[in-house]
Short mmCIF file of C-alpha atoms and ligand atoms in Angstrom, two decimals:
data_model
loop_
_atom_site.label_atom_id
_atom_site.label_comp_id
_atom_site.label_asym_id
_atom_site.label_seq_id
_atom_site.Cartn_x
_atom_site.Cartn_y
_atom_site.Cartn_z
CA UNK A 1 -112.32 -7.72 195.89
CA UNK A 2 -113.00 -9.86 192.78
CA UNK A 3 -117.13 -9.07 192.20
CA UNK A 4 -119.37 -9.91 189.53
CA UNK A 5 -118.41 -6.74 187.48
CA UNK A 6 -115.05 -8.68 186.62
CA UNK A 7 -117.18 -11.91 185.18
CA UNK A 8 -119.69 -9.09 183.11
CA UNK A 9 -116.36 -8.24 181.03
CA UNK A 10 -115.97 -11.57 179.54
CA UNK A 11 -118.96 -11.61 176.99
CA UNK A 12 -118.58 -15.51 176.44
CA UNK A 13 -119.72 -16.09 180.23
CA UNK A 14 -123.25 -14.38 179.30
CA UNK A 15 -124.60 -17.20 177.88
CA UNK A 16 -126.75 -20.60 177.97
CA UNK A 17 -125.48 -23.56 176.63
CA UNK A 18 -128.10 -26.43 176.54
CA UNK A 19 -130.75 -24.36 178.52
CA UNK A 20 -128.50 -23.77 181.79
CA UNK A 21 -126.27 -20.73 182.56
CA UNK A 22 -122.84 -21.85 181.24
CA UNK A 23 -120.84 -22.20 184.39
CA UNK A 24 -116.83 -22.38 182.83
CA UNK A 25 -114.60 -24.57 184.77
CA UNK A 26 -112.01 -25.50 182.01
CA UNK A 27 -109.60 -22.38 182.69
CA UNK A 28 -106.43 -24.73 182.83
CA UNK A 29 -107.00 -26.30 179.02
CA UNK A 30 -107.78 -22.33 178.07
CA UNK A 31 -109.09 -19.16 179.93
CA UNK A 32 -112.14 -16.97 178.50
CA UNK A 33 -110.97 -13.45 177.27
CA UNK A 34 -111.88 -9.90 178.60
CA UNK A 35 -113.85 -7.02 176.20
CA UNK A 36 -110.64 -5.61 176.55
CA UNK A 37 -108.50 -8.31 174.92
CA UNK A 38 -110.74 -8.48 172.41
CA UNK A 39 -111.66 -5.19 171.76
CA UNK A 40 -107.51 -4.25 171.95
CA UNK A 41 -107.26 -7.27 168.82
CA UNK A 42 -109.73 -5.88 166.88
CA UNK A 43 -107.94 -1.82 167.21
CA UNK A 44 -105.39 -3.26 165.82
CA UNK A 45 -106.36 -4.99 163.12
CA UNK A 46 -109.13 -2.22 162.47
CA UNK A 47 -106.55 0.59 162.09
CA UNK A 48 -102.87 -0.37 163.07
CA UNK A 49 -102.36 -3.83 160.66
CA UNK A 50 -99.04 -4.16 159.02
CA UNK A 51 -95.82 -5.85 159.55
CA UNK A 52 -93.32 -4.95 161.74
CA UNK A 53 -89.48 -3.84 161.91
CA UNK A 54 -89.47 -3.35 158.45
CA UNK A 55 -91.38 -0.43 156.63
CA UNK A 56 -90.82 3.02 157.59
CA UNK A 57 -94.48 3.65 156.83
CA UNK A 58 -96.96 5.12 159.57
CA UNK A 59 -98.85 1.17 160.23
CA UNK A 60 -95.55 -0.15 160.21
CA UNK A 61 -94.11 1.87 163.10
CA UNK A 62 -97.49 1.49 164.99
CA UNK A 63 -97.41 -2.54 164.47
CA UNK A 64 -94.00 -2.33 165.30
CA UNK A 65 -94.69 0.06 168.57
CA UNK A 66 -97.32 -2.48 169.71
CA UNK A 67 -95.49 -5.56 169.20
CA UNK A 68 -92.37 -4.00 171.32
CA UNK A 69 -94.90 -2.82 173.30
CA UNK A 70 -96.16 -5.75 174.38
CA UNK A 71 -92.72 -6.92 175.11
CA UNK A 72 -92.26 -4.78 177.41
CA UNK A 73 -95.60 -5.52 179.15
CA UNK A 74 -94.43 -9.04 179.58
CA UNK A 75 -91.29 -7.93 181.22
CA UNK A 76 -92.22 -5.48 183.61
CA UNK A 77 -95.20 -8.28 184.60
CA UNK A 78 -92.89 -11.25 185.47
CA UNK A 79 -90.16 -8.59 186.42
CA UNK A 80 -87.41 -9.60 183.89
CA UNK A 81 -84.38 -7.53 184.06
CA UNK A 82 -84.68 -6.66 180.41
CA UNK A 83 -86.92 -6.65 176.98
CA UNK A 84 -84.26 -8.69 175.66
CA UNK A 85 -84.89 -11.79 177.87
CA UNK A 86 -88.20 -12.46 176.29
CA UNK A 87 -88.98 -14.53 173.46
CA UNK A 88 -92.16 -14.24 171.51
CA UNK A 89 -93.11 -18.13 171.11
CA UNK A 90 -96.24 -19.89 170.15
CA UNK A 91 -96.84 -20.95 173.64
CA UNK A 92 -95.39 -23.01 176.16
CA UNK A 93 -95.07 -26.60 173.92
CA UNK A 94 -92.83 -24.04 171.61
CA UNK A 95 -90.94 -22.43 174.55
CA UNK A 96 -89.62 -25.55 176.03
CA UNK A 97 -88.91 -27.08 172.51
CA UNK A 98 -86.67 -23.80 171.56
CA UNK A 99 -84.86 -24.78 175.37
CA UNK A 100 -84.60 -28.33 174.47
CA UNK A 101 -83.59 -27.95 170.81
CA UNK A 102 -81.35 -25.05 171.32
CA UNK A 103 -80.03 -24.92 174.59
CA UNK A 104 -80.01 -28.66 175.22
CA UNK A 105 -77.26 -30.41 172.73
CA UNK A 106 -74.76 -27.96 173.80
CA UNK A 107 -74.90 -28.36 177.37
CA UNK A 108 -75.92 -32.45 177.65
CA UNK A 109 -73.69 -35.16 176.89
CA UNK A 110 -73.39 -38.44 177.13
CA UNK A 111 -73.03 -39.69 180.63
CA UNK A 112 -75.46 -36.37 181.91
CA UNK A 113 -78.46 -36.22 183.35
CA UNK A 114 -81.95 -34.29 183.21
CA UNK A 115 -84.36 -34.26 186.05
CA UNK A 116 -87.72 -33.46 185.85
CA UNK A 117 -91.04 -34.98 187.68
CA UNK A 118 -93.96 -37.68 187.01
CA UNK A 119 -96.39 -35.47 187.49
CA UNK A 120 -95.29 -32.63 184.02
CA UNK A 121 -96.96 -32.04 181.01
CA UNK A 122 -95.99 -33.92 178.25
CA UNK A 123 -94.58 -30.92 176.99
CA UNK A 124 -92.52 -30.56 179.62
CA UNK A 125 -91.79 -34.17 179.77
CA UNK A 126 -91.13 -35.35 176.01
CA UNK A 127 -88.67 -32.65 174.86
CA UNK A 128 -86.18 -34.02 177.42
CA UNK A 129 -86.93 -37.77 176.45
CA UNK A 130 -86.03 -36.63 173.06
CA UNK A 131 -83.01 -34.76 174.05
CA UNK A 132 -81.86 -37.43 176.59
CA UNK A 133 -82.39 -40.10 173.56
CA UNK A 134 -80.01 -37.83 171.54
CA UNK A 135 -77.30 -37.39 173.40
CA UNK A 136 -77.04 -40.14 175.52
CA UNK A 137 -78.09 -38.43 179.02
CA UNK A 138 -80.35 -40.22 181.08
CA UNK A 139 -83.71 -38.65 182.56
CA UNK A 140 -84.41 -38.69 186.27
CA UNK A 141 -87.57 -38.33 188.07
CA UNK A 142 -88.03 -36.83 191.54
CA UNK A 143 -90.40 -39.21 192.98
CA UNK A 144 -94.13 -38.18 194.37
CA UNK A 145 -95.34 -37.59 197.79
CA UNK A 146 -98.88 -39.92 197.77
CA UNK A 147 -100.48 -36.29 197.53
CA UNK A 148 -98.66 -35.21 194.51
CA UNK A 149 -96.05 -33.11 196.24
CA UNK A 150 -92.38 -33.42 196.13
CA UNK A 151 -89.48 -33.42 198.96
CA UNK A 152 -86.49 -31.02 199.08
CA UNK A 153 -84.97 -34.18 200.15
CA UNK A 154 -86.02 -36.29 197.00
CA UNK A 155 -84.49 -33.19 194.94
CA UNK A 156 -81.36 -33.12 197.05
CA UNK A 157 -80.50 -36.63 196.34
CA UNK A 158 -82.04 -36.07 192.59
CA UNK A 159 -79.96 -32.97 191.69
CA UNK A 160 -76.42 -34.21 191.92
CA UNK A 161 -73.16 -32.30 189.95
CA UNK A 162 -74.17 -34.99 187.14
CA UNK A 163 -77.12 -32.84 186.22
CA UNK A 164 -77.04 -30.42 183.72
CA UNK A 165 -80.71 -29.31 183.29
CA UNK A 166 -83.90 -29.47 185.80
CA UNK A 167 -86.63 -29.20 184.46
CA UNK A 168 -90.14 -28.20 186.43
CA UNK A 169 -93.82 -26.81 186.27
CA UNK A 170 -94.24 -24.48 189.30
CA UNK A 171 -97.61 -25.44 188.80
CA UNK A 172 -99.24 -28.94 188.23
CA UNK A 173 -102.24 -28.53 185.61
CA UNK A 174 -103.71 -32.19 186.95
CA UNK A 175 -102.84 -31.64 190.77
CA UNK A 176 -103.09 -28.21 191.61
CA UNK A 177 -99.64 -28.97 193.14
CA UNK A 178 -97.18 -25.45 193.48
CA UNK A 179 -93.68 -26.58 193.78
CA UNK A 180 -90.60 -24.48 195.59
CA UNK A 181 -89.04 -23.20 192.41
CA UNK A 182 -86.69 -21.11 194.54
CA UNK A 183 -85.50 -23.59 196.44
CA UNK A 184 -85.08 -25.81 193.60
CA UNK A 185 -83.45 -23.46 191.34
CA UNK A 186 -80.98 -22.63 194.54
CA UNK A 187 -80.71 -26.89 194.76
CA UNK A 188 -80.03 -26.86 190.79
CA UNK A 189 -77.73 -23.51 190.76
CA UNK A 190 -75.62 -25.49 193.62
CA UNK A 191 -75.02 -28.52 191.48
CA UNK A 192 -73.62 -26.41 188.24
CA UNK A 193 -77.22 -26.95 186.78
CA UNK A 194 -79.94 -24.41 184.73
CA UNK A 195 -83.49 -24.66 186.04
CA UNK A 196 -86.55 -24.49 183.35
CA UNK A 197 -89.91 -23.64 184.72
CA UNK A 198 -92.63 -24.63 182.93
CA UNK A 199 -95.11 -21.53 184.02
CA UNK A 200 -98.17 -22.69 181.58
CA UNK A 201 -100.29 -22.77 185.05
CA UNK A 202 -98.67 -20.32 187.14
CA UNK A 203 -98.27 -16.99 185.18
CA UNK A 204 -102.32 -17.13 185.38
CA UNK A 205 -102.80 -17.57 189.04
CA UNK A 206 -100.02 -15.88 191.11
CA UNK A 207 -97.69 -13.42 190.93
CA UNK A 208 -94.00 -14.63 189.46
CA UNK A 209 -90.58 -12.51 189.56
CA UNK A 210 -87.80 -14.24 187.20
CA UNK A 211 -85.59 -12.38 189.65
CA UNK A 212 -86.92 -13.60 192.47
CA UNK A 213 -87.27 -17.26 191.59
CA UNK A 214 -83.68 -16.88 189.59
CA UNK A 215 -85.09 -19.21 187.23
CA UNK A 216 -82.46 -19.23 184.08
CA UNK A 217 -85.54 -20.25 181.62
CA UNK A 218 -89.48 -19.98 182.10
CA UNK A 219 -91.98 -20.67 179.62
CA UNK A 220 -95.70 -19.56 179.57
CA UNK A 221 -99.12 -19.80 177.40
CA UNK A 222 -100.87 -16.17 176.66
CA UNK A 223 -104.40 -17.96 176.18
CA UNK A 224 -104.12 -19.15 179.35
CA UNK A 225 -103.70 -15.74 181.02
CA UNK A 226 -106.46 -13.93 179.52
CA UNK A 227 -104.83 -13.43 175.30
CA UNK A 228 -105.48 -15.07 172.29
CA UNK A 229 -104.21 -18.75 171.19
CA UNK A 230 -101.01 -18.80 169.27
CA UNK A 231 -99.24 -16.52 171.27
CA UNK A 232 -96.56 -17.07 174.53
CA UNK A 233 -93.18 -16.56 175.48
CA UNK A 234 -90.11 -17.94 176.71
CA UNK A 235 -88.19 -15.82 179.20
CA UNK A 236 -84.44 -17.31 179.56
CA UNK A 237 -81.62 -14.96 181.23
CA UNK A 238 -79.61 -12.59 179.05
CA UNK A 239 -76.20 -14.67 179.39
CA UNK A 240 -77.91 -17.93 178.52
CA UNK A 241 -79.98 -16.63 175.49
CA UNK A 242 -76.85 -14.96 174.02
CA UNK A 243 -75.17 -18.28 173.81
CA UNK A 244 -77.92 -20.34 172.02
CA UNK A 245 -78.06 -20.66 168.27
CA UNK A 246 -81.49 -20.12 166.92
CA UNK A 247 -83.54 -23.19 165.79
CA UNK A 248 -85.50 -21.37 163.13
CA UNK A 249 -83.86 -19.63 160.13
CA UNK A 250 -84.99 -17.07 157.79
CA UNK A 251 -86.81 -13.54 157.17
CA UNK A 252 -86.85 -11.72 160.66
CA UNK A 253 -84.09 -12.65 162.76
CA UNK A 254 -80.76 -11.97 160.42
CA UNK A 255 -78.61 -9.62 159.82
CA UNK A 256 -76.75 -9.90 157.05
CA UNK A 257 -77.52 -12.77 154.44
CA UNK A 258 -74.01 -13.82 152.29
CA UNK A 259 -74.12 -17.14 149.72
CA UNK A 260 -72.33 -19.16 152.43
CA UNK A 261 -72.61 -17.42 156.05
CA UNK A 262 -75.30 -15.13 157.57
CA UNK A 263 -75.01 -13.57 160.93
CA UNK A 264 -77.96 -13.09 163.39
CA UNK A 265 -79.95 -10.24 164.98
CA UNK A 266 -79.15 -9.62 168.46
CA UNK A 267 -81.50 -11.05 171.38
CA UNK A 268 -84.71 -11.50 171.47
CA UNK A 269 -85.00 -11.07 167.47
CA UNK A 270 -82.83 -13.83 166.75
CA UNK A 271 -84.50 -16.49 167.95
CA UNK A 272 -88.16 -15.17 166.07
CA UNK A 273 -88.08 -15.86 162.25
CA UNK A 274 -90.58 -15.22 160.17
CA UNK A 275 -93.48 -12.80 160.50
CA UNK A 276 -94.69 -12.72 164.33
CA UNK A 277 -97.58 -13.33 165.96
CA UNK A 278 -98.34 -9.66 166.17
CA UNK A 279 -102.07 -9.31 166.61
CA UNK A 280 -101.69 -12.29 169.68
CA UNK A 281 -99.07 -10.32 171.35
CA UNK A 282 -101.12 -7.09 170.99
CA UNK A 283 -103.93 -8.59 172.96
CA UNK A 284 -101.08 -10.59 175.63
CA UNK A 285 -99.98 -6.50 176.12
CA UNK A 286 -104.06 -6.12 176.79
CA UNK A 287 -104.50 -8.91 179.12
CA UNK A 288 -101.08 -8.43 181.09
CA UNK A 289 -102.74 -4.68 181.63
CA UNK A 290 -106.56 -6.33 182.60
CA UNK A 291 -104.44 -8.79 185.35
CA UNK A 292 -102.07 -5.66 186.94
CA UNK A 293 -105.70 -3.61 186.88
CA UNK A 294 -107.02 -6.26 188.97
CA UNK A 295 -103.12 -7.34 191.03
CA UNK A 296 -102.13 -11.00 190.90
CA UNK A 297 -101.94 -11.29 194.64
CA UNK A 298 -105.93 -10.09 194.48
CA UNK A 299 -106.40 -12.96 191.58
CA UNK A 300 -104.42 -15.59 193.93
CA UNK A 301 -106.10 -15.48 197.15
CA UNK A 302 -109.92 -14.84 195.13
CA UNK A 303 -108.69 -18.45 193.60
CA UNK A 304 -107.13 -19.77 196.46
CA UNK A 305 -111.06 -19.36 198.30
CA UNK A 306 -112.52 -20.52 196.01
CA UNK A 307 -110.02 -24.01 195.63
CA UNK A 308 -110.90 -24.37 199.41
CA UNK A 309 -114.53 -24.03 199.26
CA UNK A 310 -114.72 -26.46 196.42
CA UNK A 311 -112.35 -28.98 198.16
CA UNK A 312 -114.98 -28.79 201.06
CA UNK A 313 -117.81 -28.47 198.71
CA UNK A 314 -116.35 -31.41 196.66
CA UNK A 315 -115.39 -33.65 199.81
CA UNK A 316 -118.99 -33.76 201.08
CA UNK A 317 -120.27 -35.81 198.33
CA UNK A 318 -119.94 -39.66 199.11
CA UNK A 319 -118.16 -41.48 197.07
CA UNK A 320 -115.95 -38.61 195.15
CA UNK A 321 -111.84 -39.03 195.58
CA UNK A 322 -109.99 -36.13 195.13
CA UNK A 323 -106.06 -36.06 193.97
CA UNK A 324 -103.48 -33.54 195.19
CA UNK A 325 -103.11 -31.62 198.48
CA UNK A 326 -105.06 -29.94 201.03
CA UNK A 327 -105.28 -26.21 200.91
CA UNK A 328 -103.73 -25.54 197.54
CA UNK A 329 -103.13 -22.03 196.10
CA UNK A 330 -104.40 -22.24 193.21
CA UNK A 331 -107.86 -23.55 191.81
CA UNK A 332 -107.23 -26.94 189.95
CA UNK A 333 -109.50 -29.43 191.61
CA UNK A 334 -108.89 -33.04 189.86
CA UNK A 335 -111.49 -35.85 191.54
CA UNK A 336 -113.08 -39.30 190.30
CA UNK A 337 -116.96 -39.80 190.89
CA UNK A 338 -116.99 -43.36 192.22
CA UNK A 339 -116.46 -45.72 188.85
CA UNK A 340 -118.54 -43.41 186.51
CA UNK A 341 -116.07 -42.55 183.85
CA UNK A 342 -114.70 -39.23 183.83
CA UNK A 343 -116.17 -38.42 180.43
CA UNK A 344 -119.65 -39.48 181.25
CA UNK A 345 -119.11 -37.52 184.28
CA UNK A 346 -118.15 -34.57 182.17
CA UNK A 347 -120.81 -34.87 179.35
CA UNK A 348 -123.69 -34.95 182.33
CA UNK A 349 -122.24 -32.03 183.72
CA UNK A 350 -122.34 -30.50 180.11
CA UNK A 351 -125.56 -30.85 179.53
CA UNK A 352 -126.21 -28.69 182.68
CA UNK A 353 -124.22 -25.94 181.41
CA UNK A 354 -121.49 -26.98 183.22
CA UNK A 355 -118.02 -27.49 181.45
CA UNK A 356 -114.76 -29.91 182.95
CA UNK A 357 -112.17 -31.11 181.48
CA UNK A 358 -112.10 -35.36 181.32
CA UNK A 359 -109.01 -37.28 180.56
CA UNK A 360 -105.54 -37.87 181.08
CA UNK A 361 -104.87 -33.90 180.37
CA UNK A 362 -101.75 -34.34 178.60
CA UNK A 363 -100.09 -36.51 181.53
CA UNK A 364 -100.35 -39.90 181.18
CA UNK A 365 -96.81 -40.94 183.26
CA UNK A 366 -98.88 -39.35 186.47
CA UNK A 367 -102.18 -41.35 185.45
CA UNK A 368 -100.42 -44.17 185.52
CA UNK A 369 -99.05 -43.27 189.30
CA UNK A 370 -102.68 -42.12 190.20
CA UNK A 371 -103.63 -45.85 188.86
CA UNK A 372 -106.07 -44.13 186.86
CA UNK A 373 -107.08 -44.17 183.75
CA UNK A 374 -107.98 -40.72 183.54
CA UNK A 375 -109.73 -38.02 185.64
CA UNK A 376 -112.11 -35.49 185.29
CA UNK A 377 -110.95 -31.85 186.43
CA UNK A 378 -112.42 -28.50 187.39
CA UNK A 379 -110.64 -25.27 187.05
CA UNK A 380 -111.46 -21.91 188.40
CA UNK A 381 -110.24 -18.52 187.33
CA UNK A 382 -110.55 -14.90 188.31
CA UNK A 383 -114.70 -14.88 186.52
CA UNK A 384 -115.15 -17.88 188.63
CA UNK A 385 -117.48 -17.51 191.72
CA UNK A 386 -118.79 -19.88 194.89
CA UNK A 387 -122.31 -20.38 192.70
CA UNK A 388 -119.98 -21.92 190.08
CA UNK A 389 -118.67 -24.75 192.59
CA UNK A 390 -122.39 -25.00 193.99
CA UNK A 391 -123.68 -25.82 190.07
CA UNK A 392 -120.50 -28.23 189.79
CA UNK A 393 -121.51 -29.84 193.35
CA UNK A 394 -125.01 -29.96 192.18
CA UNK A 395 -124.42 -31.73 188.73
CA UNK A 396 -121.74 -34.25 190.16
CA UNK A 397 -125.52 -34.89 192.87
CA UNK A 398 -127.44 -35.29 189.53
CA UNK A 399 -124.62 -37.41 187.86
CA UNK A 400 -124.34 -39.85 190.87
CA UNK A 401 -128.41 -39.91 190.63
CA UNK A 402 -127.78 -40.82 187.03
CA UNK A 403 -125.62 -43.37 187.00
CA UNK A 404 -127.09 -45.18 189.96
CA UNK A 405 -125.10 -44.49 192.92
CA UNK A 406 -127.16 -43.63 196.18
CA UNK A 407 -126.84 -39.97 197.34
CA UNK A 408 -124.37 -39.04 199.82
N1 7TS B 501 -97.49 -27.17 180.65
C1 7TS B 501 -98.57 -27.22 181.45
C2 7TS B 501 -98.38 -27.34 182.93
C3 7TS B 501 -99.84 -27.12 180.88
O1 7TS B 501 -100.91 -27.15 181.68
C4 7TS B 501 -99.98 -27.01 179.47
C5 7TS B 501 -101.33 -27.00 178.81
C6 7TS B 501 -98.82 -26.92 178.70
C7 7TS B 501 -97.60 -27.03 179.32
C8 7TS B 501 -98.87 -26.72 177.23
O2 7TS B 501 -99.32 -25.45 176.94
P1 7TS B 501 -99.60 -24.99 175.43
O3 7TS B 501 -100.24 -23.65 175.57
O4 7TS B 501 -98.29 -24.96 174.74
O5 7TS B 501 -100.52 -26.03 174.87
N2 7TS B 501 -102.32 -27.65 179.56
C9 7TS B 501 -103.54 -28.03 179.15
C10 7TS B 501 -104.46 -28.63 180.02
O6 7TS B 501 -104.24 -28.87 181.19
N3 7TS B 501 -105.58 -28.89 179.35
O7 7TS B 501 -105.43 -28.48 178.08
C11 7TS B 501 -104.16 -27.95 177.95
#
């Protein structure tokens, strides 16, 4: 069971902020991290600091050790058949780019098409715009359900032998949607096409298994599972990887420099020039180990309660809409108060010690479709608790009280 003695070991949640007990419900835009994330960042810069696969010294093998290390966390935790299929990137935005840059020219043409949905990130949205711009493909959407979801049917009819690349989030960051990735990478696989998954909200919240899904590329954000900012990865299968040229050249990923050609390291080095982001995937290694301590299928139904009670919770106050389905599994809860804007909805709640997320969080095609301008959205996490959605319930009272609106 998740208890309070998971929420004491992220020191950030012990805290007022303007005289209230800060109650953190913007886990989607970034989580908080554990003591032991933080503590495993600071070891390493306290006594392990160098660079890696390069010295023979004693801190260079230990960087070295904990970078690989790390690696190796990451694989075993989405279940990847190998170290090699996983790419240290900056995060998610970079993951999909390296996809899109690298991958993409060689396999789109003219005449091609991408699908993806209305409801991705723009990260997982512009990339292919770019690409489809480029080479003269043309960009499909899979059309929305009225509560967010999407049809195997739609995809059926979507996903045709003219597509070369579908691209996906298995988990909406505005809708709290969870889409059949296995089904839809069977759909793509079918049709001659690769499926990318963008993971930025799933890797958090439930367990994923590359093999399982048979995903050919998946990207994902380390500070939103617990690790720093600045570090991520992109997982893409062995066969696939080896035929991409790398997008970034220099120090790192060669192996031998001449005037006029250079040859590259083998997978996943080639594809991560320059110096990496060691001390970020030191404390990913950390907060892969604080999620297995804890089990993602323990994390997944804790949040999946807690999405349900504040659905209920959220549903009882007159005059609040809430997007996206019923009963979803994971705990992004996106709603409008009546005509208050989202931001003045969010800056009462902040002065309660409460913090949401207003806006059109980095999806403005779906805004558009929700005929909103923007929303305001709550996001729970494994620290997150029923007292958390009973201060949220409570401000959006005091905010409706604010602005005017009778109590419901
Ligand atoms: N994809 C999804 C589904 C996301 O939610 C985000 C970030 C990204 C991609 C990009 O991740 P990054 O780590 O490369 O920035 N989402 C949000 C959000 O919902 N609020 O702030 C950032």
């Amino acid at each position: 069971m998740i208890s309070n003695a998971i929420r004491e070991q992220f020191p950030i949640l012990n805290q007022n902020v303007n005289g209230h007990p800060l109650v953190y419900l913007d886990s989607a835009a970034t989580s908080q991290k554990p003591r032991q994330v933080i503590e495993a960042v600071k070891s390493y810069y306290e006594w392990d600091n160098a660079n890696v696969h390069r010295g023979v010294h004693t801190l260079g093998s230990r960087a070295t050790d904990a970078y690989e290390g790390a690696r190796e966390k990451l694989a075993k935790f989405i279940n990847a058949r190998s170290t090699k299929e996983i790419i240290f990137t900056r995060g998610t935005t970079t993951a999909l780019n390296l996809v899109a840059s690298s991958y993409g020219p060689s396999a789109v043409g003219e005449g091609d098409e991408i699908v993806i949905t209305l409801m991705e990130h723009h990260s997982n949205l512009i990339p292919w715009q770019q690409l489809a711009k480029k080479t003269g493909a043309t960009l499909k959407y899979i059309p929305l359900q009225p509560d967010g979801t999407i049809t195997l049917e739609d995809a059926e009819k979507m996903i045709t032998d003219k597509t070369k690349i579908v691209a996906i989030a298995y988990v909406s960051n505005v809708m709290g949607v969870t889409h059949p990735i296995k089904e839809l990478a069977a759909i793509a696989h079918r049709n001659g096409a690769v499926i990318v998954v963008d993971g930025a909200q799933s890797t958090p919240h439930v367990k994923v298994d590359m093999q399982d899904l048979d995903c050919d590329f998946y990207a994902l954000s380390g500070h939103k599972m617990l690790a720093p900012t600045g570090i991520g990865a992109l997982y893409g299968k062995r066969a696939l990887l080896e035929s991409m040229e790398p997008i970034e050249f220099g120090g790192e990923m060669i192996d031998d420099v001449g005037l006029y050609e250079s040859t590259w390291k083998e997978l996943p080095w080639k594809f991560e020039g320059g110096t990496p982001i060691i001390a970020g995937a030191v404390g990913l290694g950390a907060a892969v180990d604080f999620l297995q301590e804890i089990g993602m299928d323990e994390i997944h139904s804790h949040e999946k309660q807690l999405a349900a009670y504040a659905e209920q919770r959220l549903s009882e106050i007159d005059g609040l809409t809430i997007y996206g389905p019923r009963n979803r599994e994971v705990g992004v809860v996106t709603f409008n108060l009546g005509d208050v804007h989202p931001h003045d909805v969010a800056t009462v709640l902040d002065a309660e010690g409460i913090a949401i997320r207003a806006g059109h969080h980095c999806c403005q095609p779906l805004m558009r479709w929700l005929e909103a301008s923007s929303t305001a959205r709550a996001s729970f996490y494994l620290y997150n608790t029923e007292q958390d959605v009973d201060r949220l319930v409570d401000g959006l009272i005091k905010t409706k009280e604010y602005f005017g609106y009778e109590l419901g």
